Amino acid sequence: MNYVNIILPFVGGLGMFIYGMQIMAQGLENAAGNRMKSLLEVLTKNKFFGVLLGALITAVIQSSSATTVMVVGFVNAGIMNLNQAMGVIMGANIGTTVTGWLVSSVEWAKFLSPANLAPLAIIIGVVIMLTGTRRSTKDISSIIIGFGLLFVGITTMSSAVSPLQQSEGFRNMFVVLGGNPFLGIVAGALVTAIIQSSSASVGILQSLAAAGLVPFNAAIYIIMGQNIGTCVTAMLSSVGAKRNAKTAAIMHLLFNIIGTIIFSVLAIVFFQVIRPDMGSGIISQTQISAVHTAFNICTTVLLFPVSDLIIKLAKKIGRVEEEEQNDDSKVLLDERMLETPGLALQTTLSEVSRMGHIVEDTLEKSRNVMFTKDFQDIMEIKEMEDKVDRLCGGITEYVIKISTLSISEKEHEEVAGLLQILSDMERISDYCENVSEFAETLYERKAEFSEIGKAQMKEMIDVCIKSYHCALLAFESQDSEMAMKVIEEETKADDLEVQLRSDHMQRMANGQCATDPGIVFLDALVCMERISDHARNIAEELLTESK
């Protein structure tokens, strides 16, 4: 038997299978667009919703490894806690079974025969790609072409291994794997760890099953091993991450190991005591899909009630406390998220919101500093402005990386808007620092605003802070009505600045206000009015995006 003629087509088919799976997943993800981003809101609910979310995301991107890598990234960024991560991890194991059902559909839906459907899907996808002009059309073509390539790949693998039906040595190898659960689990884990895709690993098993080579018991143990092997990607991803993120990867590994141990014991009892004849029977592609799905669903149902204990064990192994103190000037965005641009953009929105609240706190700290001239407040404002500068730089760099990825036209517009909003928030923080410098000037020159000057400045500050507060609320809720309120407040600030400037000039002309505090007053008026201008910029950007 010429093994070269078997191995080369098999490897080529595997490559086509993985490539088809990836471009189909990318097309699905792009087509999902903003709907993918809104899924993150579910994470604020509970662990059960996390399971549903994990299953849904994995079904779309067709890789439990990719989902778990994202979870590690979320935990590392402080966006997700370990309890939420546990739910998503459990759901990811269920979602990854979708690819297996696609492959086995050739058995339970004869009209989906790869010989007929794959070439048809590829040519339809190519025609759509060549004739379509919109981005959404290109995404649809990627889904169809990927689907076709996936089927071509699995057909190529199945055809390549069909001569092995005559190989006694190959058949005996599977008999050994079926008779020795440990070897079967290790084999499944090793193959999956090497190619870093449980979906592709299951596809390989199904191609061998299509050739009538895989006994039922061997398939069961290999499938269980595949669930352990898929943890390798997340474990590698956690290298260099914080302990919390490493703990998330450990949770994934523990969950799959515990599930494998439990069901391996049940399988051994079943095949050796209850139905030994069934173990030696040949398994079909559809049966592999059913077993894979049943194993993952049953594991989740069984371990869901004790998932808190798994989290505690993982934390003990990872030597981590759940509540780790984060430096709020550190950008909580993870490179792992860039694998899924839609979700990366959502995490960026959350981070911009966090920066926006720091700016809001800085504004509040600036509210009275010109009147109190408190040195501690002056220094804190400057420190907060430094934090905003660091956050703005890091988030901007991350947003630019997102802009280079394969994202929709709508998301490109959103990225451009985010960059503008980041700039406006950072400029507001700069003006807060200017206010602290005005306070220093007043302190050094032992100057004070007049009583009427204090009252008028407080009125101006209140209007400008309110305009930014409304802008931040509008950004977080994407509320057009709130954005319109920002514009109203900014118009009020413009009118007030003109009036107060005129009144102040009159007081200075009448000798009611000293020169030093008078100059500071005028500079502060300009500063506050500019703050309201930038708040309006944020609101107008939101209104533009909502059209």
PDB file of N, CA and C in Angstrom, residues 148-193:
ATOM      1  N   GLY A 148     -18.628  25.316   0.952  1.00  0.00           N
ATOM      2  CA  GLY A 148     -18.246  24.393  -0.110  1.00  0.00           C
ATOM      3  C   GLY A 148     -16.868  23.804   0.095  1.00  0.00           C
ATOM      4  N   LEU A 149     -15.903  24.653   0.467  1.00  0.00           N
ATOM      5  CA  LEU A 149     -14.535  24.168   0.695  1.00  0.00           C
ATOM      6  C   LEU A 149     -14.480  23.182   1.862  1.00  0.00           C
ATOM      7  N   LEU A 150     -15.282  23.438   2.895  1.00  0.00           N
ATOM      8  CA  LEU A 150     -15.324  22.523   4.041  1.00  0.00           C
ATOM      9  C   LEU A 150     -15.751  21.132   3.575  1.00  0.00           C
ATOM     10  N   PHE A 151     -16.776  21.085   2.713  1.00  0.00           N
ATOM     11  CA  PHE A 151     -17.249  19.794   2.208  1.00  0.00           C
ATOM     12  C   PHE A 151     -16.240  19.139   1.266  1.00  0.00           C
ATOM     13  N   VAL A 152     -15.592  19.957   0.440  1.00  0.00           N
ATOM     14  CA  VAL A 152     -14.558  19.401  -0.442  1.00  0.00           C
ATOM     15  C   VAL A 152     -13.433  18.789   0.399  1.00  0.00           C
ATOM     16  N   GLY A 153     -13.052  19.502   1.472  1.00  0.00           N
ATOM     17  CA  GLY A 153     -11.987  19.012   2.339  1.00  0.00           C
ATOM     18  C   GLY A 153     -12.336  17.697   2.995  1.00  0.00           C
ATOM     19  N   ILE A 154     -13.562  17.598   3.532  1.00  0.00           N
ATOM     20  CA  ILE A 154     -13.947  16.354   4.214  1.00  0.00           C
ATOM     21  C   ILE A 154     -14.073  15.206   3.214  1.00  0.00           C
ATOM     22  N   THR A 155     -14.519  15.517   1.985  1.00  0.00           N
ATOM     23  CA  THR A 155     -14.612  14.479   0.945  1.00  0.00           C
ATOM     24  C   THR A 155     -13.229  13.995   0.541  1.00  0.00           C
ATOM     25  N   THR A 156     -12.309  14.923   0.417  1.00  0.00           N
ATOM     26  CA  THR A 156     -10.931  14.569   0.048  1.00  0.00           C
ATOM     27  C   THR A 156     -10.301  13.687   1.124  1.00  0.00           C
ATOM     28  N   MET A 157     -10.519  14.048   2.385  1.00  0.00           N
ATOM     29  CA  MET A 157      -9.963  13.234   3.474  1.00  0.00           C
ATOM     30  C   MET A 157     -10.567  11.837   3.469  1.00  0.00           C
ATOM     31  N   SER A 158     -11.888  11.772   3.286  1.00  0.00           N
ATOM     32  CA  SER A 158     -12.565  10.469   3.298  1.00  0.00           C
ATOM     33  C   SER A 158     -12.084   9.593   2.151  1.00  0.00           C
ATOM     34  N   SER A 159     -11.911  10.186   0.970  1.00  0.00           N
ATOM     35  CA  SER A 159     -11.435   9.421  -0.192  1.00  0.00           C
ATOM     36  C   SER A 159      -9.996   8.952   0.015  1.00  0.00           C
ATOM     37  N   ALA A 160      -9.195   9.817   0.641  1.00  0.00           N
ATOM     38  CA  ALA A 160      -7.779   9.488   0.845  1.00  0.00           C
ATOM     39  C   ALA A 160      -7.599   8.288   1.756  1.00  0.00           C
ATOM     40  N   VAL A 161      -8.449   8.177   2.774  1.00  0.00           N
ATOM     41  CA  VAL A 161      -8.253   7.092   3.755  1.00  0.00           C
ATOM     42  C   VAL A 161      -9.033   5.831   3.400  1.00  0.00           C
ATOM     43  N   SER A 162      -9.848   5.881   2.349  1.00  0.00           N
ATOM     44  CA  SER A 162     -10.648   4.694   2.007  1.00  0.00           C
ATOM     45  C   SER A 162      -9.799   3.451   1.734  1.00  0.00           C
ATOM     46  N   PRO A 163      -8.583   3.552   1.118  1.00  0.00           N
ATOM     47  CA  PRO A 163      -7.758   2.349   0.924  1.00  0.00           C
ATOM     48  C   PRO A 163      -7.350   1.684   2.242  1.00  0.00           C
ATOM     49  N   LEU A 164      -7.392   2.441   3.329  1.00  0.00           N
ATOM     50  CA  LEU A 164      -6.981   1.878   4.612  1.00  0.00           C
ATOM     51  C   LEU A 164      -7.969   0.835   5.122  1.00  0.00           C
ATOM     52  N   GLN A 165      -9.138   0.738   4.471  1.00  0.00           N
ATOM     53  CA  GLN A 165     -10.101  -0.313   4.835  1.00  0.00           C
ATOM     54  C   GLN A 165      -9.478  -1.698   4.687  1.00  0.00           C
ATOM     55  N   GLN A 166      -8.525  -1.786   3.776  1.00  0.00           N
ATOM     56  CA  GLN A 166      -7.873  -3.076   3.530  1.00  0.00           C
ATOM     57  C   GLN A 166      -6.680  -3.310   4.449  1.00  0.00           C
ATOM     58  N   SER A 167      -6.339  -2.311   5.279  1.00  0.00           N
ATOM     59  CA  SER A 167      -5.150  -2.421   6.132  1.00  0.00           C
ATOM     60  C   SER A 167      -5.521  -3.005   7.486  1.00  0.00           C
ATOM     61  N   GLU A 168      -5.071  -4.200   7.742  1.00  0.00           N
ATOM     62  CA  GLU A 168      -5.343  -4.840   9.033  1.00  0.00           C
ATOM     63  C   GLU A 168      -4.663  -4.090  10.166  1.00  0.00           C
ATOM     64  N   GLY A 169      -3.451  -3.571   9.876  1.00  0.00           N
ATOM     65  CA  GLY A 169      -2.717  -2.849  10.914  1.00  0.00           C
ATOM     66  C   GLY A 169      -3.461  -1.603  11.365  1.00  0.00           C
ATOM     67  N   PHE A 170      -4.030  -0.882  10.406  1.00  0.00           N
ATOM     68  CA  PHE A 170      -4.759   0.338  10.748  1.00  0.00           C
ATOM     69  C   PHE A 170      -6.025   0.004  11.535  1.00  0.00           C
ATOM     70  N   ARG A 171      -6.723  -1.046  11.106  1.00  0.00           N
ATOM     71  CA  ARG A 171      -7.926  -1.455  11.818  1.00  0.00           C
ATOM     72  C   ARG A 171      -7.582  -1.890  13.242  1.00  0.00           C
ATOM     73  N   ASN A 172      -6.495  -2.631  13.366  1.00  0.00           N
ATOM     74  CA  ASN A 172      -6.089  -3.103  14.693  1.00  0.00           C
ATOM     75  C   ASN A 172      -5.722  -1.946  15.615  1.00  0.00           C
ATOM     76  N   MET A 173      -5.163  -0.867  15.017  1.00  0.00           N
ATOM     77  CA  MET A 173      -4.820   0.305  15.826  1.00  0.00           C
ATOM     78  C   MET A 173      -6.070   0.869  16.500  1.00  0.00           C
ATOM     79  N   PHE A 174      -7.164   0.968  15.748  1.00  0.00           N
ATOM     80  CA  PHE A 174      -8.406   1.482  16.332  1.00  0.00           C
ATOM     81  C   PHE A 174      -9.005   0.496  17.337  1.00  0.00           C
ATOM     82  N   VAL A 175      -8.800  -0.788  17.103  1.00  0.00           N
ATOM     83  CA  VAL A 175      -9.267  -1.788  18.066  1.00  0.00           C
ATOM     84  C   VAL A 175      -8.536  -1.602  19.391  1.00  0.00           C
ATOM     85  N   VAL A 176      -7.234  -1.328  19.293  1.00  0.00           N
ATOM     86  CA  VAL A 176      -6.434  -1.095  20.500  1.00  0.00           C
ATOM     87  C   VAL A 176      -6.908   0.158  21.227  1.00  0.00           C
ATOM     88  N   LEU A 177      -7.173   1.228  20.450  1.00  0.00           N
ATOM     89  CA  LEU A 177      -7.643   2.474  21.059  1.00  0.00           C
ATOM     90  C   LEU A 177      -8.992   2.280  21.737  1.00  0.00           C
ATOM     91  N   GLY A 178      -9.827   1.421  21.135  1.00  0.00           N
ATOM     92  CA  GLY A 178     -11.132   1.157  21.733  1.00  0.00           C
ATOM     93  C   GLY A 178     -11.033   0.282  22.962  1.00  0.00           C
ATOM     94  N   GLY A 179     -10.043  -0.584  22.977  1.00  0.00           N
ATOM     95  CA  GLY A 179      -9.882  -1.474  24.128  1.00  0.00           C
ATOM     96  C   GLY A 179      -9.125  -0.826  25.265  1.00  0.00           C
ATOM     97  N   ASN A 180      -8.399   0.231  24.985  1.00  0.00           N
ATOM     98  CA  ASN A 180      -7.634   0.933  26.024  1.00  0.00           C
ATOM     99  C   ASN A 180      -8.093   2.393  26.079  1.00  0.00           C
ATOM    100  N   PRO A 181      -9.015   2.711  26.986  1.00  0.00           N
ATOM    101  CA  PRO A 181      -9.571   4.072  27.058  1.00  0.00           C
ATOM    102  C   PRO A 181      -8.505   5.148  27.194  1.00  0.00           C
ATOM    103  N   PHE A 182      -7.471   4.863  27.967  1.00  0.00           N
ATOM    104  CA  PHE A 182      -6.430   5.872  28.195  1.00  0.00           C
ATOM    105  C   PHE A 182      -5.745   6.242  26.881  1.00  0.00           C
ATOM    106  N   LEU A 183      -5.395   5.211  26.083  1.00  0.00           N
ATOM    107  CA  LEU A 183      -4.739   5.472  24.805  1.00  0.00           C
ATOM    108  C   LEU A 183      -5.659   6.236  23.851  1.00  0.00           C
ATOM    109  N   GLY A 184      -6.949   5.895  23.853  1.00  0.00           N
ATOM    110  CA  GLY A 184      -7.909   6.586  22.997  1.00  0.00           C
ATOM    111  C   GLY A 184      -8.025   8.055  23.356  1.00  0.00           C
ATOM    112  N   ILE A 185      -8.089   8.353  24.649  1.00  0.00           N
ATOM    113  CA  ILE A 185      -8.192   9.738  25.115  1.00  0.00           C
ATOM    114  C   ILE A 185      -6.930  10.521  24.756  1.00  0.00           C
ATOM    115  N   VAL A 186      -5.771   9.891  24.979  1.00  0.00           N
ATOM    116  CA  VAL A 186      -4.488  10.547  24.673  1.00  0.00           C
ATOM    117  C   VAL A 186      -4.380  10.826  23.173  1.00  0.00           C
ATOM    118  N   ALA A 187      -4.794   9.867  22.353  1.00  0.00           N
ATOM    119  CA  ALA A 187      -4.724  10.053  20.893  1.00  0.00           C
ATOM    120  C   ALA A 187      -5.590  11.239  20.466  1.00  0.00           C
ATOM    121  N   GLY A 188      -6.813  11.308  20.988  1.00  0.00           N
ATOM    122  CA  GLY A 188      -7.704  12.421  20.647  1.00  0.00           C
ATOM    123  C   GLY A 188      -7.153  13.753  21.109  1.00  0.00           C
ATOM    124  N   ALA A 189      -6.576  13.755  22.324  1.00  0.00           N
ATOM    125  CA  ALA A 189      -6.019  14.996  22.875  1.00  0.00           C
ATOM    126  C   ALA A 189      -4.811  15.469  22.077  1.00  0.00           C
ATOM    127  N   LEU A 190      -3.936  14.530  21.683  1.00  0.00           N
ATOM    128  CA  LEU A 190      -2.717  14.903  20.960  1.00  0.00           C
ATOM    129  C   LEU A 190      -3.031  15.487  19.578  1.00  0.00           C
ATOM    130  N   VAL A 191      -3.913  14.818  18.848  1.00  0.00           N
ATOM    131  CA  VAL A 191      -4.256  15.309  17.507  1.00  0.00           C
ATOM    132  C   VAL A 191      -4.875  16.697  17.593  1.00  0.00           C
ATOM    133  N   THR A 192      -5.784  16.877  18.551  1.00  0.00           N
ATOM    134  CA  THR A 192      -6.457  18.174  18.697  1.00  0.00           C
ATOM    135  C   THR A 192      -5.474  19.247  19.146  1.00  0.00           C
ATOM    136  N   ALA A 193      -4.567  18.884  20.034  1.00  0.00           N
ATOM    137  CA  ALA A 193      -3.579  19.860  20.516  1.00  0.00           C
ATOM    138  C   ALA A 193      -2.651  20.298  19.381  1.00  0.00           C
TER     139      ALA A 193
END
